[in-house]
Amino acid sequence: RSHAFWVQSGITRLDGRCQLGAALQLKSYAAATLPTGQTGDVVWVTNAAGSACAALYNGSAWKRCDACGTTVT
């Protein structure tokens, strides 16, 4: 399976969190072409209702990361 994001430099783990040494690049999708994800997958939705946004797959639907769990449409 391909990863939803790529890191261009090293990762440091601190207390169970990842600290990245570079910007995080998310794979981009149009809302209508979002794949079936696996719980915890994160992508960039280029044309989500309202504005482009990051989205998290919760096991049954893609949820906006900027709107407290609103379903991506």
PDB file of N, CA, C and O in Angstrom:
ATOM      1  N   ARG A   1       0.850  -1.173   0.000  1.00  0.00           N
ATOM      2  CA  ARG A   1       0.000   0.000   0.000  1.00  0.00           C
ATOM      3  C   ARG A   1       0.882   1.217   0.000  1.00  0.00           C
ATOM      4  O   ARG A   1       1.909   1.258   0.645  1.00  0.00           O
ATOM      5  N   SER A   2       0.494   2.243  -0.723  1.00  0.00           N
ATOM      6  CA  SER A   2       1.290   3.462  -0.739  1.00  0.00           C
ATOM      7  C   SER A   2       0.913   4.336   0.452  1.00  0.00           C
ATOM      8  O   SER A   2      -0.193   4.264   0.969  1.00  0.00           O
ATOM      9  N   HIS A   3       1.850   5.120   0.890  1.00  0.00           N
ATOM     10  CA  HIS A   3       1.606   5.997   2.027  1.00  0.00           C
ATOM     11  C   HIS A   3       0.883   7.258   1.581  1.00  0.00           C
ATOM     12  O   HIS A   3       1.061   7.722   0.467  1.00  0.00           O
ATOM     13  N   ALA A   4       0.075   7.825   2.467  1.00  0.00           N
ATOM     14  CA  ALA A   4      -0.675   9.033   2.142  1.00  0.00           C
ATOM     15  C   ALA A   4       0.196  10.267   2.218  1.00  0.00           C
ATOM     16  O   ALA A   4      -0.195  11.324   1.793  1.00  0.00           O
ATOM     17  N   PHE A   5       1.386  10.162   2.783  1.00  0.00           N
ATOM     18  CA  PHE A   5       2.259  11.319   2.858  1.00  0.00           C
ATOM     19  C   PHE A   5       3.718  10.897   2.716  1.00  0.00           C
ATOM     20  O   PHE A   5       4.064   9.749   2.898  1.00  0.00           O
ATOM     21  N   TRP A   6       4.537  11.868   2.376  1.00  0.00           N
ATOM     22  CA  TRP A   6       5.964  11.616   2.181  1.00  0.00           C
ATOM     23  C   TRP A   6       6.741  12.609   3.024  1.00  0.00           C
ATOM     24  O   TRP A   6       6.375  13.768   3.129  1.00  0.00           O
ATOM     25  N   VAL A   7       7.820  12.173   3.607  1.00  0.00           N
ATOM     26  CA  VAL A   7       8.670  13.047   4.403  1.00  0.00           C
ATOM     27  C   VAL A   7      10.009  13.161   3.689  1.00  0.00           C
ATOM     28  O   VAL A   7      10.589  12.167   3.285  1.00  0.00           O
ATOM     29  N   GLN A   8      10.483  14.396   3.522  1.00  0.00           N
ATOM     30  CA  GLN A   8      11.703  14.612   2.767  1.00  0.00           C
ATOM     31  C   GLN A   8      12.957  14.603   3.637  1.00  0.00           C
ATOM     32  O   GLN A   8      14.056  14.654   3.127  1.00  0.00           O
ATOM     33  N   SER A   9      12.801  14.582   4.933  1.00  0.00           N
ATOM     34  CA  SER A   9      13.976  14.498   5.801  1.00  0.00           C
ATOM     35  C   SER A   9      13.661  13.602   6.985  1.00  0.00           C
ATOM     36  O   SER A   9      12.595  13.005   7.046  1.00  0.00           O
ATOM     37  N   GLY A  10      14.554  13.522   7.932  1.00  0.00           N
ATOM     38  CA  GLY A  10      14.411  12.594   9.037  1.00  0.00           C
ATOM     39  C   GLY A  10      13.226  12.847   9.948  1.00  0.00           C
ATOM     40  O   GLY A  10      12.678  13.934  10.001  1.00  0.00           O
ATOM     41  N   ILE A  11      12.827  11.803  10.655  1.00  0.00           N
ATOM     42  CA  ILE A  11      11.733  11.864  11.621  1.00  0.00           C
ATOM     43  C   ILE A  11      12.325  11.596  13.000  1.00  0.00           C
ATOM     44  O   ILE A  11      13.117  10.686  13.168  1.00  0.00           O
ATOM     45  N   THR A  12      11.932  12.392  13.966  1.00  0.00           N
ATOM     46  CA  THR A  12      12.356  12.175  15.347  1.00  0.00           C
ATOM     47  C   THR A  12      11.131  11.879  16.184  1.00  0.00           C
ATOM     48  O   THR A  12      10.143  12.604  16.118  1.00  0.00           O
ATOM     49  N   ARG A  13      11.157  10.811  16.973  1.00  0.00           N
ATOM     50  CA  ARG A  13      10.034  10.465  17.840  1.00  0.00           C
ATOM     51  C   ARG A  13      10.268  11.060  19.219  1.00  0.00           C
ATOM     52  O   ARG A  13      11.313  10.854  19.820  1.00  0.00           O
ATOM     53  N   LEU A  14       9.285  11.793  19.703  1.00  0.00           N
ATOM     54  CA  LEU A  14       9.342  12.402  21.026  1.00  0.00           C
ATOM     55  C   LEU A  14       8.061  12.068  21.766  1.00  0.00           C
ATOM     56  O   LEU A  14       6.997  12.533  21.386  1.00  0.00           O
ATOM     57  N   ASP A  15       8.128  11.252  22.799  1.00  0.00           N
ATOM     58  CA  ASP A  15       6.950  10.917  23.607  1.00  0.00           C
ATOM     59  C   ASP A  15       5.792  10.412  22.762  1.00  0.00           C
ATOM     60  O   ASP A  15       4.647  10.808  22.957  1.00  0.00           O
ATOM     61  N   GLY A  16       6.055   9.559  21.774  1.00  0.00           N
ATOM     62  CA  GLY A  16       4.996   8.996  20.948  1.00  0.00           C
ATOM     63  C   GLY A  16       4.547   9.890  19.816  1.00  0.00           C
ATOM     64  O   GLY A  16       3.664   9.544  19.056  1.00  0.00           O
ATOM     65  N   ARG A  17       5.132  11.053  19.665  1.00  0.00           N
ATOM     66  CA  ARG A  17       4.793  11.967  18.572  1.00  0.00           C
ATOM     67  C   ARG A  17       5.935  11.998  17.576  1.00  0.00           C
ATOM     68  O   ARG A  17       7.084  11.740  17.923  1.00  0.00           O
ATOM     69  N   CYS A  18       5.629  12.341  16.344  1.00  0.00           N
ATOM     70  CA  CYS A  18       6.661  12.479  15.327  1.00  0.00           C
ATOM     71  C   CYS A  18       6.953  13.953  15.107  1.00  0.00           C
ATOM     72  O   CYS A  18       6.039  14.748  14.946  1.00  0.00           O
ATOM     73  N   GLN A  19       8.216  14.288  15.108  1.00  0.00           N
ATOM     74  CA  GLN A  19       8.626  15.645  14.780  1.00  0.00           C
ATOM     75  C   GLN A  19       9.321  15.578  13.437  1.00  0.00           C
ATOM     76  O   GLN A  19      10.315  14.853  13.284  1.00  0.00           O
ATOM     77  N   LEU A  20       8.797  16.297  12.458  1.00  0.00           N
ATOM     78  CA  LEU A  20       9.335  16.246  11.108  1.00  0.00           C
ATOM     79  C   LEU A  20      10.323  17.380  10.916  1.00  0.00           C
ATOM     80  O   LEU A  20      10.124  18.479  11.409  1.00  0.00           O
ATOM     81  N   GLY A  21      11.352  17.113  10.135  1.00  0.00           N
ATOM     82  CA  GLY A  21      12.334  18.132   9.832  1.00  0.00           C
ATOM     83  C   GLY A  21      12.037  18.875   8.545  1.00  0.00           C
ATOM     84  O   GLY A  21      12.841  19.667   8.086  1.00  0.00           O
ATOM     85  N   ALA A  22      10.871  18.612   7.952  1.00  0.00           N
ATOM     86  CA  ALA A  22      10.488  19.268   6.697  1.00  0.00           C
ATOM     87  C   ALA A  22       8.970  19.282   6.600  1.00  0.00           C
ATOM     88  O   ALA A  22       8.278  18.674   7.417  1.00  0.00           O
ATOM     89  N   ALA A  23       8.469  19.971   5.588  1.00  0.00           N
ATOM     90  CA  ALA A  23       7.026  20.054   5.372  1.00  0.00           C
ATOM     91  C   ALA A  23       6.455  18.675   5.034  1.00  0.00           C
ATOM     92  O   ALA A  23       7.106  17.849   4.401  1.00  0.00           O
ATOM     93  N   LEU A  24       5.243  18.436   5.461  1.00  0.00           N
ATOM     94  CA  LEU A  24       4.516  17.207   5.175  1.00  0.00           C
ATOM     95  C   LEU A  24       3.751  17.405   3.875  1.00  0.00           C
ATOM     96  O   LEU A  24       3.028  18.389   3.727  1.00  0.00           O
ATOM     97  N   GLN A  25       3.894  16.515   2.927  1.00  0.00           N
ATOM     98  CA  GLN A  25       3.197  16.604   1.647  1.00  0.00           C
ATOM     99  C   GLN A  25       2.138  15.522   1.587  1.00  0.00           C
ATOM    100  O   GLN A  25       2.460  14.336   1.613  1.00  0.00           O
ATOM    101  N   LEU A  26       0.869  15.927   1.497  1.00  0.00           N
ATOM    102  CA  LEU A  26      -0.234  14.974   1.433  1.00  0.00           C
ATOM    103  C   LEU A  26      -0.586  14.677  -0.017  1.00  0.00           C
ATOM    104  O   LEU A  26      -0.531  15.560  -0.873  1.00  0.00           O
ATOM    105  N   LYS A  27      -1.004  13.458  -0.294  1.00  0.00           N
ATOM    106  CA  LYS A  27      -1.494  13.104  -1.622  1.00  0.00           C
ATOM    107  C   LYS A  27      -2.813  13.842  -1.845  1.00  0.00           C
ATOM    108  O   LYS A  27      -3.646  13.920  -0.945  1.00  0.00           O
ATOM    109  N   SER A  28      -3.008  14.402  -3.029  1.00  0.00           N
ATOM    110  CA  SER A  28      -4.200  15.195  -3.347  1.00  0.00           C
ATOM    111  C   SER A  28      -5.235  14.390  -4.109  1.00  0.00           C
ATOM    112  O   SER A  28      -4.886  13.592  -4.988  1.00  0.00           O
ATOM    113  N   TYR A  29      -6.509  14.626  -3.777  1.00  0.00           N
ATOM    114  CA  TYR A  29      -7.645  14.003  -4.465  1.00  0.00           C
ATOM    115  C   TYR A  29      -8.764  15.018  -4.610  1.00  0.00           C
ATOM    116  O   TYR A  29      -8.933  15.890  -3.759  1.00  0.00           O
ATOM    117  N   ALA A  30      -9.563  14.877  -5.652  1.00  0.00           N
ATOM    118  CA  ALA A  30     -10.846  15.570  -5.731  1.00  0.00           C
ATOM    119  C   ALA A  30     -11.811  14.783  -4.849  1.00  0.00           C
ATOM    120  O   ALA A  30     -11.657  13.561  -4.680  1.00  0.00           O
ATOM    121  N   ALA A  31     -12.791  15.447  -4.276  1.00  0.00           N
ATOM    122  CA  ALA A  31     -13.723  14.793  -3.353  1.00  0.00           C
ATOM    123  C   ALA A  31     -14.380  13.561  -3.984  1.00  0.00           C
ATOM    124  O   ALA A  31     -14.531  12.539  -3.316  1.00  0.00           O
ATOM    125  N   ALA A  32     -14.736  13.646  -5.248  1.00  0.00           N
ATOM    126  CA  ALA A  32     -15.419  12.531  -5.910  1.00  0.00           C
ATOM    127  C   ALA A  32     -14.500  11.335  -6.163  1.00  0.00           C
ATOM    128  O   ALA A  32     -14.981  10.239  -6.440  1.00  0.00           O
ATOM    129  N   THR A  33     -13.189  11.525  -6.055  1.00  0.00           N
ATOM    130  CA  THR A  33     -12.262  10.430  -6.341  1.00  0.00           C
ATOM    131  C   THR A  33     -11.525   9.942  -5.094  1.00  0.00           C
ATOM    132  O   THR A  33     -10.546   9.204  -5.214  1.00  0.00           O
ATOM    133  N   LEU A  34     -12.000  10.322  -3.901  1.00  0.00           N
ATOM    134  CA  LEU A  34     -11.361   9.843  -2.678  1.00  0.00           C
ATOM    135  C   LEU A  34     -11.392   8.320  -2.632  1.00  0.00           C
ATOM    136  O   LEU A  34     -12.435   7.714  -2.882  1.00  0.00           O
ATOM    137  N   PRO A  35     -10.274   7.693  -2.331  1.00  0.00           N
ATOM    138  CA  PRO A  35     -10.242   6.236  -2.282  1.00  0.00           C
ATOM    139  C   PRO A  35     -10.868   5.710  -0.995  1.00  0.00           C
ATOM    140  O   PRO A  35     -11.103   6.472  -0.055  1.00  0.00           O
ATOM    141  N   THR A  36     -11.131   4.428  -0.954  1.00  0.00           N
ATOM    142  CA  THR A  36     -11.493   3.806   0.318  1.00  0.00           C
ATOM    143  C   THR A  36     -10.216   3.801   1.134  1.00  0.00           C
ATOM    144  O   THR A  36      -9.210   3.265   0.714  1.00  0.00           O
ATOM    145  N   GLY A  37     -10.254   4.449   2.266  1.00  0.00           N
ATOM    146  CA  GLY A  37      -9.051   4.571   3.070  1.00  0.00           C
ATOM    147  C   GLY A  37      -8.954   3.500   4.128  1.00  0.00           C
ATOM    148  O   GLY A  37      -9.824   2.629   4.245  1.00  0.00           O
ATOM    149  N   GLN A  38      -7.887   3.571   4.887  1.00  0.00           N
ATOM    150  CA  GLN A  38      -7.713   2.767   6.085  1.00  0.00           C
ATOM    151  C   GLN A  38      -7.725   3.744   7.253  1.00  0.00           C
ATOM    152  O   GLN A  38      -7.243   4.881   7.131  1.00  0.00           O
ATOM    153  N   THR A  39      -8.281   3.341   8.374  1.00  0.00           N
ATOM    154  CA  THR A  39      -8.404   4.221   9.522  1.00  0.00           C
ATOM    155  C   THR A  39      -7.081   4.926   9.794  1.00  0.00           C
ATOM    156  O   THR A  39      -6.037   4.294   9.879  1.00  0.00           O
ATOM    157  N   GLY A  40      -7.159   6.264   9.881  1.00  0.00           N
ATOM    158  CA  GLY A  40      -5.979   7.078  10.156  1.00  0.00           C
ATOM    159  C   GLY A  40      -5.319   7.674   8.930  1.00  0.00           C
ATOM    160  O   GLY A  40      -4.444   8.528   9.066  1.00  0.00           O
ATOM    161  N   ASP A  41      -5.725   7.256   7.710  1.00  0.00           N
ATOM    162  CA  ASP A  41      -5.155   7.847   6.503  1.00  0.00           C
ATOM    163  C   ASP A  41      -5.487   9.333   6.449  1.00  0.00           C
ATOM    164  O   ASP A  41      -6.571   9.761   6.860  1.00  0.00           O
ATOM    165  N   VAL A  42      -4.564  10.127   5.919  1.00  0.00           N
ATOM    166  CA  VAL A  42      -4.753  11.567   5.779  1.00  0.00           C
ATOM    167  C   VAL A  42      -4.428  11.943   4.342  1.00  0.00           C
ATOM    168  O   VAL A  42      -3.416  11.511   3.792  1.00  0.00           O
ATOM    169  N   VAL A  43      -5.282  12.758   3.723  1.00  0.00           N
ATOM    170  CA  VAL A  43      -5.082  13.226   2.350  1.00  0.00           C
ATOM    171  C   VAL A  43      -5.450  14.705   2.263  1.00  0.00           C
ATOM    172  O   VAL A  43      -6.022  15.277   3.190  1.00  0.00           O
ATOM    173  N   TRP A  44      -5.153  15.320   1.120  1.00  0.00           N
ATOM    174  CA  TRP A  44      -5.559  16.693   0.820  1.00  0.00           C
ATOM    175  C   TRP A  44      -6.690  16.625  -0.194  1.00  0.00           C
ATOM    176  O   TRP A  44      -6.564  15.969  -1.230  1.00  0.00           O
ATOM    177  N   VAL A  45      -7.828  17.273   0.109  1.00  0.00           N
ATOM    178  CA  VAL A  45      -8.978  17.278  -0.797  1.00  0.00           C
ATOM    179  C   VAL A  45      -9.017  18.634  -1.484  1.00  0.00           C
ATOM    180  O   VAL A  45      -9.212  19.672  -0.846  1.00  0.00           O
ATOM    181  N   THR A  46      -8.804  18.632  -2.797  1.00  0.00           N
ATOM    182  CA  THR A  46      -8.620  19.875  -3.545  1.00  0.00           C
ATOM    183  C   THR A  46      -9.895  20.678  -3.741  1.00  0.00           C
ATOM    184  O   THR A  46      -9.844  21.888  -3.913  1.00  0.00           O
ATOM    185  N   ASN A  47     -11.040  20.012  -3.725  1.00  0.00           N
ATOM    186  CA  ASN A  47     -12.293  20.716  -4.025  1.00  0.00           C
ATOM    187  C   ASN A  47     -13.398  20.385  -3.024  1.00  0.00           C
ATOM    188  O   ASN A  47     -14.561  20.288  -3.395  1.00  0.00           O
ATOM    189  N   ALA A  48     -13.040  20.214  -1.769  1.00  0.00           N
ATOM    190  CA  ALA A  48     -14.058  19.933  -0.743  1.00  0.00           C
ATOM    191  C   ALA A  48     -15.027  21.115  -0.655  1.00  0.00           C
ATOM    192  O   ALA A  48     -14.662  22.245  -0.974  1.00  0.00           O
ATOM    193  N   ALA A  49     -16.246  20.850  -0.227  1.00  0.00           N
ATOM    194  CA  ALA A  49     -17.251  21.915  -0.092  1.00  0.00           C
ATOM    195  C   ALA A  49     -16.706  23.016   0.803  1.00  0.00           C
ATOM    196  O   ALA A  49     -16.211  22.760   1.896  1.00  0.00           O
ATOM    197  N   GLY A  50     -16.765  24.243   0.318  1.00  0.00           N
ATOM    198  CA  GLY A  50     -16.276  25.379   1.084  1.00  0.00           C
ATOM    199  C   GLY A  50     -14.854  25.760   0.727  1.00  0.00           C
ATOM    200  O   GLY A  50     -14.595  26.888   0.357  1.00  0.00           O
ATOM    201  N   SER A  51     -13.919  24.830   0.833  1.00  0.00           N
ATOM    202  CA  SER A  51     -12.522  25.109   0.490  1.00  0.00           C
ATOM    203  C   SER A  51     -11.720  23.809   0.550  1.00  0.00           C
ATOM    204  O   SER A  51     -12.149  22.823   1.146  1.00  0.00           O
ATOM    205  N   ALA A  52     -10.558  23.852  -0.053  1.00  0.00           N
ATOM    206  CA  ALA A  52      -9.660  22.697   0.024  1.00  0.00           C
ATOM    207  C   ALA A  52      -9.292  22.453   1.479  1.00  0.00           C
ATOM    208  O   ALA A  52      -9.261  23.382   2.287  1.00  0.00           O
ATOM    209  N   CYS A  53      -9.044  21.180   1.828  1.00  0.00           N
ATOM    210  CA  CYS A  53      -8.735  20.867   3.225  1.00  0.00           C
ATOM    211  C   CYS A  53      -8.025  19.529   3.336  1.00  0.00           C
ATOM    212  O   CYS A  53      -8.079  18.711   2.425  1.00  0.00           O
ATOM    213  N   ALA A  54      -7.396  19.320   4.479  1.00  0.00           N
ATOM    214  CA  ALA A  54      -6.884  18.000   4.828  1.00  0.00           C
ATOM    215  C   ALA A  54      -8.070  17.186   5.334  1.00  0.00           C
ATOM    216  O   ALA A  54      -9.010  17.735   5.921  1.00  0.00           O
ATOM    217  N   ALA A  55      -8.049  15.880   5.090  1.00  0.00           N
ATOM    218  CA  ALA A  55      -9.136  15.016   5.545  1.00  0.00           C
ATOM    219  C   ALA A  55      -8.544  13.743   6.142  1.00  0.00           C
ATOM    220  O   ALA A  55      -7.514  13.246   5.689  1.00  0.00           O
ATOM    221  N   LEU A  56      -9.218  13.218   7.146  1.00  0.00           N
ATOM    222  CA  LEU A  56      -8.803  12.021   7.874  1.00  0.00           C
ATOM    223  C   LEU A  56      -9.862  10.943   7.686  1.00  0.00           C
ATOM    224  O   LEU A  56     -11.062  11.215   7.820  1.00  0.00           O
ATOM    225  N   TYR A  57      -9.424   9.705   7.367  1.00  0.00           N
ATOM    226  CA  TYR A  57     -10.367   8.600   7.226  1.00  0.00           C
ATOM    227  C   TYR A  57     -10.588   7.972   8.594  1.00  0.00           C
ATOM    228  O   TYR A  57      -9.643   7.560   9.264  1.00  0.00           O
ATOM    229  N   ASN A  58     -11.849   7.922   9.048  1.00  0.00           N
ATOM    230  CA  ASN A  58     -12.154   7.433  10.399  1.00  0.00           C
ATOM    231  C   ASN A  58     -12.598   5.964  10.433  1.00  0.00           C
ATOM    232  O   ASN A  58     -13.065   5.482  11.449  1.00  0.00           O
ATOM    233  N   GLY A  59     -12.463   5.289   9.323  1.00  0.00           N
ATOM    234  CA  GLY A  59     -12.872   3.888   9.249  1.00  0.00           C
ATOM    235  C   GLY A  59     -14.151   3.704   8.459  1.00  0.00           C
ATOM    236  O   GLY A  59     -14.461   2.599   8.019  1.00  0.00           O
ATOM    237  N   SER A  60     -14.906   4.788   8.261  1.00  0.00           N
ATOM    238  CA  SER A  60     -16.130   4.689   7.461  1.00  0.00           C
ATOM    239  C   SER A  60     -16.339   5.881   6.534  1.00  0.00           C
ATOM    240  O   SER A  60     -17.112   5.787   5.598  1.00  0.00           O
ATOM    241  N   ALA A  61     -15.672   7.007   6.781  1.00  0.00           N
ATOM    242  CA  ALA A  61     -15.839   8.193   5.938  1.00  0.00           C
ATOM    243  C   ALA A  61     -14.628   9.107   6.076  1.00  0.00           C
ATOM    244  O   ALA A  61     -13.908   9.061   7.079  1.00  0.00           O
ATOM    245  N   TRP A  62     -14.407   9.939   5.070  1.00  0.00           N
ATOM    246  CA  TRP A  62     -13.378  10.977   5.136  1.00  0.00           C
ATOM    247  C   TRP A  62     -13.945  12.164   5.890  1.00  0.00           C
ATOM    248  O   TRP A  62     -15.017  12.656   5.568  1.00  0.00           O
ATOM    249  N   LYS A  63     -13.229  12.648   6.891  1.00  0.00           N
ATOM    250  CA  LYS A  63     -13.672  13.776   7.717  1.00  0.00           C
ATOM    251  C   LYS A  63     -12.705  14.935   7.580  1.00  0.00           C
ATOM    252  O   LYS A  63     -11.486  14.744   7.600  1.00  0.00           O
ATOM    253  N   ARG A  64     -13.252  16.152   7.466  1.00  0.00           N
ATOM    254  CA  ARG A  64     -12.426  17.353   7.386  1.00  0.00           C
ATOM    255  C   ARG A  64     -11.620  17.505   8.669  1.00  0.00           C
ATOM    256  O   ARG A  64     -12.146  17.326   9.754  1.00  0.00           O
ATOM    257  N   CYS A  65     -10.377  17.864   8.531  1.00  0.00           N
ATOM    258  CA  CYS A  65      -9.537  18.106   9.714  1.00  0.00           C
ATOM    259  C   CYS A  65      -9.722  19.528  10.247  1.00  0.00           C
ATOM    260  O   CYS A  65      -9.341  19.813  11.370  1.00  0.00           O
ATOM    261  N   ASP A  66     -10.312  20.408   9.457  1.00  0.00           N
ATOM    262  CA  ASP A  66     -10.454  21.808   9.873  1.00  0.00           C
ATOM    263  C   ASP A  66     -11.849  22.144  10.367  1.00  0.00           C
ATOM    264  O   ASP A  66     -12.128  23.269  10.718  1.00  0.00           O
ATOM    265  N   ALA A  67     -12.762  21.179  10.414  1.00  0.00           N
ATOM    266  CA  ALA A  67     -14.145  21.474  10.798  1.00  0.00           C
ATOM    267  C   ALA A  67     -14.690  20.473  11.806  1.00  0.00           C
ATOM    268  O   ALA A  67     -15.846  20.118  11.785  1.00  0.00           O
ATOM    269  N   CYS A  68     -13.825  19.986  12.659  1.00  0.00           N
ATOM    270  CA  CYS A  68     -14.234  19.110  13.761  1.00  0.00           C
ATOM    271  C   CYS A  68     -15.062  17.894  13.319  1.00  0.00           C
ATOM    272  O   CYS A  68     -16.083  17.583  13.910  1.00  0.00           O
ATOM    273  N   GLY A  69     -14.650  17.250  12.256  1.00  0.00           N
ATOM    274  CA  GLY A  69     -15.285  15.990  11.881  1.00  0.00           C
ATOM    275  C   GLY A  69     -16.411  16.068  10.882  1.00  0.00           C
ATOM    276  O   GLY A  69     -17.145  15.116  10.707  1.00  0.00           O
ATOM    277  N   THR A  70     -16.571  17.199  10.183  1.00  0.00           N
ATOM    278  CA  THR A  70     -17.591  17.289   9.146  1.00  0.00           C
ATOM    279  C   THR A  70     -17.226  16.360   7.998  1.00  0.00           C
ATOM    280  O   THR A  70     -16.079  16.321   7.557  1.00  0.00           O
ATOM    281  N   THR A  71     -18.191  15.594   7.493  1.00  0.00           N
ATOM    282  CA  THR A  71     -17.941  14.696   6.368  1.00  0.00           C
ATOM    283  C   THR A  71     -17.579  15.482   5.122  1.00  0.00           C
ATOM    284  O   THR A  71     -18.221  16.490   4.816  1.00  0.00           O
ATOM    285  N   VAL A  72     -16.567  15.046   4.390  1.00  0.00           N
ATOM    286  CA  VAL A  72     -16.137  15.710   3.165  1.00  0.00           C
ATOM    287  C   VAL A  72     -17.164  15.450   2.082  1.00  0.00           C
ATOM    288  O   VAL A  72     -17.579  14.314   1.858  1.00  0.00           O
ATOM    289  N   THR A  73     -17.581  16.514   1.407  1.00  0.00           N
ATOM    290  CA  THR A  73     -18.517  16.405   0.272  1.00  0.00           C
ATOM    291  C   THR A  73     -17.999  17.148  -0.916  1.00  0.00           C
ATOM    292  O   THR A  73     -17.166  17.998  -0.786  1.00  0.00           O
TER     293      THR A  73
END
